[in-house]
């Protein structure tokens, strides 16, 4: 049987390239427009993982020249207070993108808050209006993680037209918009999920596998056909017997290395692309608001 050594889809390198392009464009436009693009990230409570993600986003903003209007609220903040802040940000001409960092404390309704964000300032691309635009194939802000995956596949000239793509996971964050974007690129798309039977039978025929379920090591060599493209969206923290923790994806990378043609690492694959598209979405909104 033919053996292969899987090649890396380097999200970190492509994200750096996007950052560089944005930095140049923002630098050129800022003098003409009279202000930089602005992004507001709203965080509630003191979830350490969320705090790290927010710091990461603000650092990325500073690097490319996007102004941060981040707000950090105490755990007990009410729904009404947050809705009032979003309403202010919707009207603030300095702010082009707004996102609410998830997860939120249990007493808050994340979906209702998302609906309060103006669709043209929806930096996460998750507002029903933007998802509707995606369904209809109209231009609009796209959900960051699946859009990042599409950019990564395009960067490596991976053909999608007519290919069999399997998306594992059906969340509104990744799975559903991912399937729609692949359809838009003329792939033949299957969506598998926790209730799918005989997952290996479904993935074995796939030219492209997108794993986005949050189960460490779910995909192994027995489930991947020779020469497939495997994109790992999973981010799972696992702890070994010595108490050391590390990030792993949904794919057993060692297992598939001799079968797949391309794969994304965890960390350093899809994660950096999610942040790059968040910045790109903010810049897109800035262009719309200032042109």
Coordinates of C-alpha atoms in Angstrom, one line a residue, residues 42-283:
X42 CA -17.2 42.0 26.0
X43 CA -16.3 39.6 28.7
X44 CA -18.3 38.7 31.8
X45 CA -16.8 37.0 34.9
X46 CA -13.4 35.6 35.5
X47 CA -13.1 32.4 33.4
X48 CA -9.3 32.0 33.0
X49 CA -9.6 30.5 29.5
X50 CA -11.8 33.3 28.3
X51 CA -9.4 35.9 29.8
X52 CA -6.5 34.3 27.9
X53 CA -8.6 34.4 24.6
X54 CA -9.5 38.0 25.1
X55 CA -5.9 39.0 25.8
X56 CA -4.8 37.1 22.7
X57 CA -7.4 39.0 20.6
X58 CA -6.5 42.4 22.1
X59 CA -2.8 41.7 21.4
X60 CA -3.6 40.8 17.8
X61 CA -5.6 44.0 17.4
X62 CA -2.7 46.1 18.7
X63 CA -0.3 44.4 16.3
X64 CA -2.3 45.3 13.2
X65 CA -3.5 48.7 14.3
X66 CA -7.1 48.0 15.4
X67 CA -8.2 49.9 18.5
X68 CA -9.7 47.8 21.3
X69 CA -12.8 48.9 23.1
X70 CA -12.9 45.8 25.3
X71 CA -15.0 45.8 28.4
X72 CA -14.7 43.4 31.3
X73 CA -17.8 43.0 33.5
X74 CA -18.2 41.4 36.9
X75 CA -19.8 37.9 37.2
X76 CA -23.2 39.3 38.5
X77 CA -23.7 41.8 35.6
X78 CA -27.4 41.7 34.4
X79 CA -28.7 41.0 30.9
X80 CA -30.2 44.5 30.8
X81 CA -26.8 46.1 31.6
X82 CA -25.1 44.2 28.8
X83 CA -27.9 45.0 26.3
X84 CA -27.5 48.7 27.1
X85 CA -23.7 48.5 26.5
X86 CA -24.3 46.7 23.2
X87 CA -26.8 49.4 22.2
X88 CA -24.2 52.1 22.9
X89 CA -21.5 50.3 20.9
X90 CA -23.9 49.8 18.0
X91 CA -24.2 53.7 17.8
X92 CA -20.5 54.3 18.5
X93 CA -18.9 55.4 15.2
X94 CA -15.4 54.4 16.5
X95 CA -16.5 50.7 16.9
X96 CA -16.7 48.5 13.8
X97 CA -16.9 45.1 15.4
X98 CA -18.5 43.8 18.6
X99 CA -18.3 40.3 20.0
X100 CA -19.4 38.7 23.3
X101 CA -16.8 36.3 24.6
X102 CA -18.3 32.9 25.4
X103 CA -19.1 31.1 27.7
X104 CA -21.2 33.5 29.7
X105 CA -22.4 32.9 33.3
X106 CA -25.5 30.8 33.5
X107 CA -27.9 33.6 34.3
X108 CA -27.2 35.4 31.0
X109 CA -28.8 34.6 27.6
X110 CA -26.0 34.5 25.0
X111 CA -28.3 34.1 22.0
X112 CA -30.4 37.1 23.0
X113 CA -27.3 39.3 23.4
X114 CA -26.0 38.2 20.0
X115 CA -29.3 39.3 18.5
X116 CA -28.7 42.8 20.0
X117 CA -25.5 43.3 18.0
X118 CA -26.0 45.2 14.7
X119 CA -25.4 42.7 11.9
X120 CA -22.8 45.0 10.2
X121 CA -20.8 45.0 13.5
X122 CA -21.1 41.3 14.1
X123 CA -17.4 40.5 14.1
X124 CA -18.0 36.8 14.9
X125 CA -20.3 36.4 11.9
X126 CA -23.0 34.6 14.0
X127 CA -26.0 37.0 13.8
X128 CA -29.0 35.4 12.1
X129 CA -28.8 38.0 9.4
X130 CA -25.2 37.1 8.5
X131 CA -26.0 33.3 8.7
X132 CA -29.0 34.0 6.4
X133 CA -26.7 35.8 4.0
X134 CA -24.4 32.8 4.0
X135 CA -27.3 30.4 3.3
X136 CA -28.3 32.7 0.4
X137 CA -24.7 33.0 -0.9
X138 CA -24.8 36.8 -0.4
X139 CA -21.8 38.8 0.9
X140 CA -21.7 39.4 4.6
X141 CA -19.6 38.8 7.7
X142 CA -18.7 35.1 7.9
X143 CA -18.3 32.9 11.0
X144 CA -14.6 33.2 12.0
X145 CA -13.6 29.5 12.5
X146 CA -15.1 28.0 9.3
X147 CA -14.1 31.1 7.3
X148 CA -10.5 30.5 8.6
X149 CA -10.6 26.9 7.5
X150 CA -11.7 28.0 4.0
X151 CA -8.9 30.5 3.8
X152 CA -6.4 27.8 4.8
X153 CA -7.6 25.3 2.2
X154 CA -7.4 28.1 -0.5
X155 CA -3.9 29.1 0.6
X156 CA -2.7 25.5 -0.1
X157 CA -4.6 25.3 -3.4
X158 CA -6.7 22.4 -2.2
X159 CA -9.5 21.8 -4.7
X160 CA -13.0 21.6 -3.3
X161 CA -15.2 21.4 -6.4
X162 CA -16.9 18.0 -6.6
X163 CA -14.9 16.6 -3.6
X164 CA -16.6 14.6 -0.8
X165 CA -16.4 16.6 2.4
X166 CA -17.5 15.3 5.8
X167 CA -18.1 17.8 8.6
X168 CA -18.2 16.2 12.0
X169 CA -20.2 18.4 14.3
X170 CA -23.3 20.5 13.8
X171 CA -22.8 23.5 16.1
X172 CA -23.9 27.0 14.9
X173 CA -20.4 28.1 15.7
X174 CA -18.6 25.7 13.3
X175 CA -20.4 22.7 11.9
X176 CA -23.4 24.3 10.2
X177 CA -21.6 27.4 8.7
X178 CA -18.7 25.1 7.7
X179 CA -21.0 22.8 5.7
X180 CA -22.6 25.8 4.0
X181 CA -19.2 27.3 3.0
X182 CA -18.1 24.0 1.6
X183 CA -21.4 23.7 -0.4
X184 CA -20.8 27.2 -1.7
X185 CA -17.4 26.0 -3.0
X186 CA -19.2 23.2 -4.8
X187 CA -18.1 20.3 -2.5
X188 CA -20.5 17.4 -1.8
X189 CA -21.1 17.8 1.9
X190 CA -22.1 15.3 4.6
X191 CA -22.7 16.4 8.1
X192 CA -22.1 13.8 10.8
X193 CA -22.7 14.2 14.5
X194 CA -23.2 12.5 17.9
X195 CA -26.2 10.5 16.6
X196 CA -24.6 9.4 13.3
X197 CA -24.1 5.6 13.1
X198 CA -20.9 4.0 11.8
X199 CA -18.9 7.2 11.7
X200 CA -15.9 5.4 10.1
X201 CA -18.0 4.3 7.2
X202 CA -18.9 8.0 6.5
X203 CA -15.4 9.4 6.9
X204 CA -13.7 6.6 5.0
X205 CA -15.1 8.0 1.7
X206 CA -14.2 11.6 2.4
X207 CA -11.7 13.6 0.4
X208 CA -11.8 16.3 3.2
X209 CA -12.6 15.7 6.9
X210 CA -13.4 18.6 9.2
X211 CA -13.5 17.4 12.8
X212 CA -15.3 19.8 15.2
X213 CA -16.8 17.9 18.1
X214 CA -14.5 18.3 21.1
X215 CA -13.6 14.7 21.6
X216 CA -9.8 14.0 21.9
X217 CA -8.4 11.5 19.3
X218 CA -11.8 10.8 17.8
X219 CA -10.4 10.5 14.3
X220 CA -7.7 7.9 13.6
X221 CA -6.1 6.2 10.6
X222 CA -8.8 3.6 10.3
X223 CA -11.3 6.3 9.5
X224 CA -9.2 8.2 6.9
X225 CA -8.7 7.2 3.3
X226 CA -5.3 7.5 1.7
X227 CA -4.6 11.1 0.6
X228 CA -7.4 12.8 2.5
X229 CA -7.2 16.3 3.9
X230 CA -7.9 16.3 7.6
X231 CA -8.8 19.6 9.3
X232 CA -8.8 19.5 13.1
X233 CA -11.0 22.2 14.7
X234 CA -11.1 20.5 18.1
X235 CA -9.4 22.2 21.1
X236 CA -9.4 19.8 24.1
X237 CA -7.2 20.2 27.3
X238 CA -6.1 16.8 28.5
X239 CA -4.1 16.0 31.6
X240 CA -1.6 13.1 31.9
X241 CA -0.9 10.8 34.9
X242 CA 1.7 13.3 36.1
X243 CA -0.8 16.2 36.2
X244 CA 0.7 17.9 33.1
X245 CA -2.0 19.3 30.8
X246 CA -1.7 20.0 27.1
X247 CA -4.0 21.0 24.2
X248 CA -5.0 18.3 21.7
X249 CA -7.6 18.2 18.9
X250 CA -10.2 15.7 17.8
X251 CA -7.7 13.9 15.5
X252 CA -5.0 11.4 16.5
X253 CA -2.3 13.1 14.5
X254 CA 0.3 10.4 15.0
X255 CA -2.1 7.8 13.7
X256 CA -3.2 9.7 10.5
X257 CA 0.3 11.0 9.6
X258 CA 1.0 8.0 7.3
X259 CA -2.4 8.2 5.6
X260 CA -3.6 11.8 5.2
X261 CA -2.1 14.2 2.6
X262 CA -2.6 17.3 4.6
X263 CA -3.5 18.0 8.3
X264 CA -3.8 20.9 10.7
X265 CA -1.9 20.8 13.9
X266 CA -3.3 21.6 17.4
X267 CA -2.3 24.1 18.5
X268 CA -1.2 26.3 15.6
X269 CA -3.7 25.2 12.9
X270 CA -7.2 26.5 12.9
X271 CA -6.9 28.6 16.2
X272 CA -4.7 31.4 14.8
X273 CA -6.9 31.5 11.7
X274 CA -10.1 32.2 13.8
X275 CA -8.4 35.3 15.3
X276 CA -7.1 36.4 11.9
X277 CA -10.7 36.3 10.4
X278 CA -12.0 38.1 13.4
X279 CA -9.6 41.0 12.6
X280 CA -10.5 40.7 8.9
X281 CA -14.2 40.9 9.7
X282 CA -13.6 44.0 11.8
X283 CA -11.6 45.6 8.9

